[in-house]
Coordinates of C-alpha atoms and ligand atoms in Angstrom, one line a residue:
M1 CA 175.0 -65.6 248.7
R2 CA 178.0 -65.9 251.0
L3 CA 177.7 -63.6 254.0
I4 CA 179.9 -62.9 257.0
F5 CA 178.4 -61.4 260.1
L6 CA 180.8 -59.2 262.0
G7 CA 180.3 -57.3 265.2
S8 CA 181.3 -57.2 268.8
P9 CA 180.1 -59.8 271.3
G10 CA 176.5 -58.8 272.1
A11 CA 175.8 -57.0 268.8
G12 CA 173.1 -59.5 268.2
K13 CA 174.8 -61.5 265.4
G14 CA 173.3 -64.8 266.5
T15 CA 169.8 -63.5 266.8
L16 CA 170.0 -61.7 263.5
A17 CA 171.6 -64.6 261.8
A18 CA 168.6 -66.8 262.8
K19 CA 166.3 -64.2 261.2
A20 CA 168.4 -63.9 258.1
V21 CA 168.6 -67.7 257.7
A22 CA 164.8 -67.8 257.8
I23 CA 164.6 -65.2 255.0
L24 CA 167.5 -66.4 252.8
K25 CA 167.2 -70.2 253.5
L26 CA 171.0 -70.5 253.8
P27 CA 172.9 -72.5 256.5
H28 CA 173.8 -70.6 259.6
I29 CA 177.4 -71.5 260.4
S30 CA 178.3 -70.2 263.9
T31 CA 181.8 -71.2 265.1
G32 CA 180.8 -70.4 268.7
A33 CA 177.8 -72.8 268.4
I34 CA 179.9 -75.5 266.9
F35 CA 182.4 -75.2 269.8
R36 CA 179.6 -75.2 272.4
A37 CA 178.1 -78.3 270.8
A38 CA 181.6 -80.0 271.0
I39 CA 181.9 -79.0 274.7
A40 CA 178.4 -80.3 275.5
A41 CA 179.3 -83.6 273.7
G42 CA 182.5 -83.8 275.7
N43 CA 184.4 -84.8 272.5
P44 CA 188.1 -84.1 272.0
L45 CA 187.6 -80.7 270.3
G46 CA 185.2 -79.7 273.2
L47 CA 187.7 -80.8 275.9
R48 CA 190.4 -78.8 274.2
V49 CA 188.6 -75.5 273.7
K50 CA 186.4 -75.4 276.9
V51 CA 188.9 -73.5 279.1
V52 CA 189.8 -71.0 276.4
I53 CA 186.2 -70.2 275.7
D54 CA 185.1 -70.0 279.3
E55 CA 187.9 -67.4 279.8
G56 CA 186.7 -65.3 276.9
Q57 CA 189.8 -66.0 274.8
L58 CA 189.9 -67.1 271.2
V59 CA 190.4 -70.6 270.0
D60 CA 193.6 -70.9 268.0
D61 CA 193.4 -70.0 264.3
E62 CA 194.6 -73.4 263.0
T63 CA 191.8 -75.3 264.8
T64 CA 189.1 -72.8 263.9
V65 CA 190.1 -72.5 260.2
A66 CA 190.2 -76.3 259.8
L67 CA 186.7 -76.5 261.3
V68 CA 185.3 -73.9 259.0
R69 CA 187.0 -75.2 255.9
A70 CA 185.5 -78.7 256.6
R71 CA 182.0 -77.1 257.3
L72 CA 182.0 -75.0 254.1
A73 CA 182.9 -78.1 252.0
Q74 CA 179.5 -79.7 253.1
P75 CA 176.8 -79.9 250.3
D76 CA 174.4 -77.5 252.1
A77 CA 177.0 -74.7 252.0
Q78 CA 177.5 -74.8 248.3
K79 CA 174.6 -72.4 247.5
G80 CA 175.9 -69.9 250.1
Y81 CA 176.0 -69.4 253.9
I82 CA 175.9 -67.0 256.8
L83 CA 179.1 -67.2 258.7
D84 CA 178.5 -65.9 262.2
G85 CA 181.6 -65.4 264.4
F86 CA 184.2 -66.3 261.8
P87 CA 186.6 -64.9 260.8
R88 CA 187.6 -63.3 264.1
T89 CA 191.3 -62.5 263.3
I90 CA 193.2 -61.3 260.2
P91 CA 194.9 -64.6 259.7
Q92 CA 191.5 -66.4 259.7
A93 CA 190.2 -63.9 257.1
E94 CA 193.3 -64.5 254.9
A95 CA 192.9 -68.3 255.3
L96 CA 189.3 -68.1 254.3
E97 CA 190.3 -66.4 251.0
D98 CA 192.1 -69.7 250.1
F99 CA 188.9 -71.8 250.2
S100 CA 185.9 -69.4 249.7
A101 CA 185.0 -66.1 248.1
V102 CA 182.7 -63.8 250.1
D103 CA 179.9 -61.6 248.7
K104 CA 179.3 -59.3 251.6
V105 CA 180.5 -58.6 255.1
V106 CA 177.9 -57.2 257.4
N107 CA 179.2 -55.1 260.3
F108 CA 176.7 -54.9 263.1
D109 CA 177.7 -51.7 264.8
I110 CA 176.9 -51.1 268.5
P111 CA 178.4 -49.0 271.4
D112 CA 180.2 -50.8 274.3
S113 CA 177.6 -49.5 276.9
T114 CA 174.8 -51.4 275.1
V115 CA 177.0 -54.5 274.7
L116 CA 177.5 -54.7 278.5
E117 CA 173.8 -54.3 279.2
R118 CA 172.9 -57.0 276.7
L119 CA 175.5 -59.6 277.5
S120 CA 175.2 -59.3 281.3
G121 CA 171.5 -60.5 281.1
R122 CA 171.8 -62.9 278.2
Q123 CA 170.5 -66.4 278.4
I124 CA 170.6 -69.2 275.8
C125 CA 168.6 -72.4 275.1
R126 CA 170.8 -75.5 275.7
K127 CA 168.9 -77.4 273.0
C128 CA 168.3 -75.0 270.0
G129 CA 170.8 -72.1 270.9
I130 CA 168.2 -69.3 270.7
N131 CA 169.1 -66.2 272.8
Y132 CA 166.9 -64.7 275.5
H133 CA 167.5 -61.8 277.9
V134 CA 166.5 -61.4 281.5
I135 CA 165.0 -58.0 280.9
F136 CA 164.6 -57.4 277.1
N137 CA 163.6 -60.8 275.8
K138 CA 162.2 -63.1 278.5
P139 CA 160.9 -66.5 277.6
K140 CA 157.1 -66.9 278.3
K141 CA 157.9 -69.5 280.9
E142 CA 161.0 -68.9 283.1
G143 CA 163.9 -71.1 282.3
I144 CA 162.1 -72.8 279.3
C145 CA 162.7 -72.1 275.6
D146 CA 159.6 -70.8 273.8
T147 CA 160.6 -72.5 270.6
C148 CA 161.8 -76.0 271.6
G149 CA 161.1 -76.4 275.3
G150 CA 164.8 -76.8 276.1
A151 CA 166.4 -75.5 279.3
I152 CA 167.7 -72.0 279.3
Y153 CA 171.1 -71.2 280.9
I154 CA 173.7 -68.5 281.1
R155 CA 176.8 -69.1 279.1
N156 CA 180.0 -69.3 281.2
D157 CA 181.6 -66.7 278.9
D158 CA 178.7 -64.3 279.6
R159 CA 179.9 -63.8 283.2
E160 CA 181.4 -60.4 283.9
A161 CA 185.1 -61.1 283.8
A162 CA 184.8 -63.1 280.6
I163 CA 182.6 -60.4 279.0
I164 CA 185.3 -57.8 279.7
E165 CA 188.0 -60.1 278.3
R166 CA 185.9 -60.8 275.1
L167 CA 185.4 -57.1 274.5
E168 CA 189.2 -56.6 274.8
V169 CA 189.9 -59.5 272.5
Y170 CA 187.3 -58.1 270.0
R171 CA 189.0 -54.7 270.0
E172 CA 192.5 -56.1 269.5
Q173 CA 191.9 -59.0 267.2
T174 CA 188.6 -58.8 265.4
A175 CA 187.8 -55.0 265.0
P176 CA 190.8 -54.7 262.5
L177 CA 188.7 -56.9 260.1
I178 CA 186.3 -53.9 259.6
E179 CA 189.0 -52.0 257.7
F180 CA 190.3 -55.3 256.1
Y181 CA 187.0 -55.9 254.5
R182 CA 186.1 -52.2 253.9
K183 CA 189.3 -51.8 251.8
K184 CA 188.1 -54.8 249.7
G185 CA 184.8 -53.1 249.1
L186 CA 182.9 -55.9 250.8
L187 CA 181.8 -54.2 254.0
V188 CA 178.3 -52.9 254.8
D189 CA 177.5 -51.2 258.1
V190 CA 174.2 -51.9 259.9
D191 CA 173.3 -50.1 263.1
A192 CA 172.5 -52.9 265.6
Q193 CA 171.0 -50.7 268.3
P194 CA 167.3 -50.5 267.3
S195 CA 164.8 -53.4 267.8
V196 CA 165.5 -56.7 266.2
D197 CA 162.8 -56.1 263.5
E198 CA 164.3 -52.8 262.6
V199 CA 167.8 -54.2 262.4
V200 CA 166.5 -57.0 260.1
E201 CA 165.0 -54.4 257.8
N202 CA 168.2 -52.4 257.8
F203 CA 170.1 -55.6 257.1
K204 CA 167.9 -56.4 254.1
K205 CA 168.5 -52.9 252.6
A206 CA 172.2 -53.1 253.3
V207 CA 172.7 -56.3 251.4
G208 CA 170.2 -55.5 248.7
I209 CA 167.6 -58.2 249.6
C210 CA 164.2 -57.6 247.9
S211 CA 161.4 -60.1 247.6
G212 CA 162.3 -61.1 244.0
M213 CA 165.7 -62.0 245.1
I214 CA 164.4 -64.1 248.0
D215 CA 162.3 -66.1 245.4
R216 CA 165.4 -66.7 243.4
I217 CA 167.4 -67.9 246.4
K218 CA 164.5 -70.3 247.4
Ligands
LIG301 P1 180.3 -66.7 269.9 O1 179.2 -67.7 270.1 O2 180.5 -66.3 268.5 O3 180.3 -65.5 270.8 O4 181.7 -67.5 270.3 C1 181.9 -68.0 271.6 C2 183.4 -68.2 271.8 O5 183.8 -69.3 270.9 C3 184.3 -67.1 271.5 O6 184.4 -66.2 272.6 C4 185.6 -67.8 271.3 O7 186.2 -68.3 272.5 C5 185.2 -69.0 270.5 N1 185.1 -68.7 269.0 C6 184.0 -68.6 268.2 N2 184.4 -68.3 267.0 C7 185.7 -68.2 267.0 C8 186.7 -67.9 266.0 N3 186.3 -67.6 264.7 N4 188.0 -67.9 266.4 C9 188.4 -68.2 267.6 N5 187.5 -68.5 268.6 C10 186.2 -68.5 268.3

Protein backbone atom coordinates (compact mmCIF):
# COMPACT_ATOMS: atom_id res chain seq x y z
CA MET A 1 0.00 0.00 0.00
CA ARG A 2 1.40 3.40 -1.01
CA LEU A 3 0.15 6.13 1.30
CA ILE A 4 0.76 9.86 1.50
CA PHE A 5 0.21 11.65 4.81
CA LEU A 6 -0.93 15.22 4.25
CA GLY A 7 -1.72 17.85 6.88
CA SER A 8 -0.51 21.13 8.28
CA PRO A 9 2.57 21.28 10.52
CA GLY A 10 1.54 20.00 13.93
CA ALA A 11 -1.33 17.85 12.62
CA GLY A 12 0.51 14.88 14.10
CA LYS A 13 1.63 13.26 10.82
CA GLY A 14 4.93 12.05 12.28
CA THR A 15 3.35 10.51 15.39
CA LEU A 16 0.59 8.89 13.35
CA ALA A 17 3.01 7.64 10.73
CA ALA A 18 5.01 5.90 13.48
CA LYS A 19 1.80 4.15 14.63
CA ALA A 20 0.72 3.30 11.07
CA VAL A 21 4.15 1.87 10.28
CA ALA A 22 3.89 -0.45 13.26
CA ILE A 23 0.50 -1.65 11.98
CA LEU A 24 1.27 -1.92 8.27
CA LYS A 25 4.99 -2.85 8.43
CA LEU A 26 5.83 -0.40 5.69
CA PRO A 27 8.77 2.01 5.60
CA HIS A 28 8.09 5.47 7.00
CA ILE A 29 9.65 7.96 4.62
CA SER A 30 9.74 11.44 6.12
CA THR A 31 11.49 14.08 4.02
CA GLY A 32 11.78 16.30 7.10
CA ALA A 33 13.53 13.49 9.02
CA ILE A 34 15.87 12.84 6.08
CA PHE A 35 16.78 16.54 5.96
CA ARG A 36 17.29 16.68 9.75
CA ALA A 37 19.58 13.64 9.59
CA ALA A 38 21.60 15.33 6.82
CA ILE A 39 21.90 18.49 8.92
CA ALA A 40 23.01 16.48 11.97
CA ALA A 41 25.60 14.67 9.82
CA GLY A 42 26.83 18.00 8.46
CA ASN A 43 26.90 16.54 4.93
CA PRO A 44 26.59 18.71 1.78
CA LEU A 45 22.79 18.27 1.62
CA GLY A 46 22.48 19.22 5.30
CA LEU A 47 24.66 22.30 4.92
CA ARG A 48 22.61 23.40 1.91
CA VAL A 49 19.15 23.00 3.49
CA LYS A 50 19.77 24.05 7.12
CA VAL A 51 19.03 27.78 6.81
CA VAL A 52 15.93 27.23 4.66
CA ILE A 53 14.52 24.72 7.16
CA ASP A 54 15.35 26.80 10.24
CA GLU A 55 13.45 29.71 8.68
CA GLY A 56 10.38 27.55 8.10
CA GLN A 57 10.68 27.72 4.29
CA LEU A 58 10.53 24.78 1.89
CA VAL A 59 13.57 23.11 0.38
CA ASP A 60 13.52 23.50 -3.42
CA ASP A 61 11.43 21.02 -5.41
CA GLU A 62 14.33 19.71 -7.47
CA THR A 63 16.39 18.66 -4.43
CA THR A 64 13.39 17.18 -2.63
CA VAL A 65 12.03 15.25 -5.61
CA ALA A 66 15.48 13.76 -6.39
CA LEU A 67 15.78 12.63 -2.79
CA VAL A 68 12.35 10.96 -2.74
CA ARG A 69 12.85 9.38 -6.16
CA ALA A 70 16.07 7.75 -4.92
CA ARG A 71 14.45 6.67 -1.64
CA LEU A 72 11.43 5.07 -3.33
CA ALA A 73 13.77 3.08 -5.59
CA GLN A 74 15.18 1.26 -2.54
CA PRO A 75 14.11 -2.41 -2.15
CA ASP A 76 12.17 -1.84 1.09
CA ALA A 77 9.84 0.65 -0.62
CA GLN A 78 8.76 -1.77 -3.35
CA LYS A 79 5.96 -3.31 -1.24
CA GLY A 80 4.62 0.13 -0.33
CA TYR A 81 5.42 3.07 1.92
CA ILE A 82 4.10 5.88 4.06
CA LEU A 83 5.27 9.20 2.69
CA ASP A 84 5.18 11.81 5.45
CA GLY A 85 5.79 15.43 4.44
CA PHE A 86 6.01 14.79 0.71
CA PRO A 87 4.67 16.08 -1.62
CA ARG A 88 4.36 19.59 -0.24
CA THR A 89 3.82 21.46 -3.51
CA ILE A 90 1.86 20.81 -6.70
CA PRO A 91 5.08 20.45 -8.77
CA GLN A 92 6.30 17.79 -6.29
CA ALA A 93 2.99 15.90 -6.62
CA GLU A 94 3.19 16.06 -10.41
CA ALA A 95 6.81 14.84 -10.33
CA LEU A 96 5.84 11.93 -8.05
CA GLU A 97 3.35 10.74 -10.69
CA ASP A 98 6.32 10.09 -13.00
CA PHE A 99 7.90 7.51 -10.70
CA SER A 100 5.21 6.12 -8.38
CA ALA A 101 1.49 5.51 -8.24
CA VAL A 102 -0.29 6.29 -4.98
CA ASP A 103 -3.13 4.29 -3.40
CA LYS A 104 -4.46 6.83 -0.89
CA VAL A 105 -3.73 10.31 0.41
CA VAL A 106 -4.70 10.79 4.03
CA ASN A 107 -5.48 14.38 4.95
CA PHE A 108 -5.08 14.90 8.71
CA ASP A 109 -7.37 17.82 9.38
CA ILE A 110 -6.78 20.20 12.29
CA PRO A 111 -7.66 23.85 13.13
CA ASP A 112 -4.85 26.46 13.31
CA SER A 113 -5.47 27.18 17.02
CA THR A 114 -4.66 23.55 17.91
CA VAL A 115 -1.63 23.59 15.63
CA LEU A 116 -0.09 26.55 17.47
CA GLU A 117 -0.72 24.94 20.86
CA ARG A 118 0.86 21.65 19.74
CA LEU A 119 3.88 23.02 17.92
CA SER A 120 4.85 25.61 20.48
CA GLY A 121 5.43 22.88 23.07
CA ARG A 122 6.77 20.17 20.80
CA GLN A 123 10.03 18.38 21.55
CA ILE A 124 11.76 15.66 19.58
CA CYS A 125 14.28 12.90 20.31
CA ARG A 126 17.62 13.60 18.66
CA LYS A 127 18.29 9.87 18.23
CA CYS A 128 15.04 8.19 17.12
CA GLY A 129 12.93 11.22 16.10
CA ILE A 130 9.91 10.43 18.32
CA ASN A 131 7.83 13.49 19.25
CA TYR A 132 7.00 14.66 22.78
CA HIS A 133 5.17 17.70 24.13
CA VAL A 134 5.92 19.79 27.22
CA ILE A 135 2.27 19.54 28.35
CA PHE A 136 0.42 16.82 26.44
CA ASN A 137 3.04 14.13 26.02
CA LYS A 138 5.92 14.46 28.50
CA PRO A 139 8.70 11.88 28.59
CA LYS A 140 8.88 9.93 31.87
CA LYS A 141 12.29 11.47 32.61
CA GLU A 142 12.74 15.11 31.62
CA GLY A 143 14.92 15.55 28.55
CA ILE A 144 15.34 11.79 27.93
CA CYS A 145 13.49 9.74 25.32
CA ASP A 146 11.34 6.94 26.82
CA THR A 147 11.98 4.70 23.82
CA CYS A 148 15.71 4.95 23.12
CA GLY A 149 17.23 7.08 25.90
CA GLY A 150 18.27 9.77 23.39
CA ALA A 151 18.36 13.48 24.27
CA ILE A 152 15.18 15.48 23.66
CA TYR A 153 15.38 18.94 22.08
CA ILE A 154 13.22 21.62 20.49
CA ARG A 155 13.52 21.84 16.70
CA ASN A 156 14.77 25.24 15.47
CA ASP A 157 11.76 25.41 13.18
CA ASP A 158 9.37 24.92 16.13
CA ARG A 159 10.22 28.39 17.46
CA GLU A 160 7.42 30.93 17.11
CA ALA A 161 8.57 32.92 14.06
CA ALA A 162 9.30 29.74 12.12
CA ILE A 163 5.95 28.19 13.13
CA ILE A 164 4.07 31.20 11.73
CA GLU A 165 6.12 31.01 8.54
CA ARG A 166 5.52 27.26 8.17
CA LEU A 167 1.75 27.72 8.54
CA GLU A 168 1.81 30.43 5.88
CA VAL A 169 3.87 28.21 3.56
CA TYR A 170 1.46 25.33 4.22
CA ARG A 171 -1.57 27.45 3.32
CA GLU A 172 -0.03 28.80 0.14
CA GLN A 173 1.89 25.83 -1.23
CA THR A 174 0.70 22.60 0.40
CA ALA A 175 -3.03 23.04 1.09
CA PRO A 176 -3.82 23.12 -2.69
CA LEU A 177 -2.77 19.45 -2.73
CA ILE A 178 -6.00 18.61 -0.87
CA GLU A 179 -8.08 19.54 -3.93
CA PHE A 180 -5.44 18.11 -6.29
CA TYR A 181 -5.81 14.66 -4.74
CA ARG A 182 -9.56 14.97 -4.02
CA LYS A 183 -10.19 15.50 -7.74
CA LYS A 184 -8.24 12.31 -8.46
CA GLY A 185 -10.46 10.41 -6.00
CA LEU A 186 -7.48 9.51 -3.78
CA LEU A 187 -8.13 11.72 -0.74
CA VAL A 188 -9.53 10.56 2.59
CA ASP A 189 -10.06 13.02 5.45
CA VAL A 190 -9.21 12.12 9.03
CA ASP A 191 -10.02 14.43 11.95
CA ALA A 192 -6.65 14.85 13.71
CA GLN A 193 -8.01 16.58 16.82
CA PRO A 194 -8.89 13.66 19.15
CA SER A 195 -6.35 11.55 21.08
CA VAL A 196 -3.66 9.69 19.13
CA ASP A 197 -5.43 6.33 19.70
CA GLU A 198 -8.73 7.67 18.35
CA VAL A 199 -7.04 9.21 15.33
CA VAL A 200 -5.32 5.88 14.62
CA GLU A 201 -8.71 4.12 14.68
CA ASN A 202 -10.20 6.76 12.36
CA PHE A 203 -7.20 6.37 10.07
CA LYS A 204 -7.66 2.58 9.90
CA LYS A 205 -11.34 3.01 8.97
CA ALA A 206 -10.56 5.72 6.41
CA VAL A 207 -8.03 3.61 4.51
CA GLY A 208 -10.01 0.39 4.96
CA ILE A 209 -7.51 -1.47 7.15
CA CYS A 210 -8.96 -4.52 8.83
CA SER A 211 -7.09 -7.34 10.58
CA GLY A 212 -7.28 -9.68 7.55
CA MET A 213 -5.61 -7.04 5.48
CA ILE A 214 -2.83 -6.53 8.04
CA ASP A 215 -2.09 -10.27 7.87
CA ARG A 216 -1.82 -10.08 4.09
CA ILE A 217 0.55 -7.10 4.28
CA LYS A 218 2.76 -8.92 6.80
P1 LIG B 1 8.64 18.17 8.63
O1 LIG B 1 9.48 17.32 9.53
O2 LIG B 1 7.83 17.38 7.64
O3 LIG B 1 7.82 19.19 9.38
O4 LIG B 1 9.67 19.01 7.71
C1 LIG B 1 10.57 19.93 8.29
C2 LIG B 1 11.08 20.89 7.23
O5 LIG B 1 11.79 20.16 6.22
C3 LIG B 1 10.00 21.65 6.47
O6 LIG B 1 9.52 22.80 7.17
C4 LIG B 1 10.75 22.02 5.20
O7 LIG B 1 11.65 23.08 5.43
C5 LIG B 1 11.57 20.77 4.95
N1 LIG B 1 10.80 19.82 4.12
C6 LIG B 1 10.31 18.61 4.50
N2 LIG B 1 9.64 18.02 3.50
C7 LIG B 1 9.72 18.88 2.45
C8 LIG B 1 9.20 18.85 1.13
N3 LIG B 1 8.45 17.84 0.67
N4 LIG B 1 9.48 19.91 0.32
C9 LIG B 1 10.23 20.94 0.75
N5 LIG B 1 10.72 21.04 1.99
C10 LIG B 1 10.47 20.02 2.85
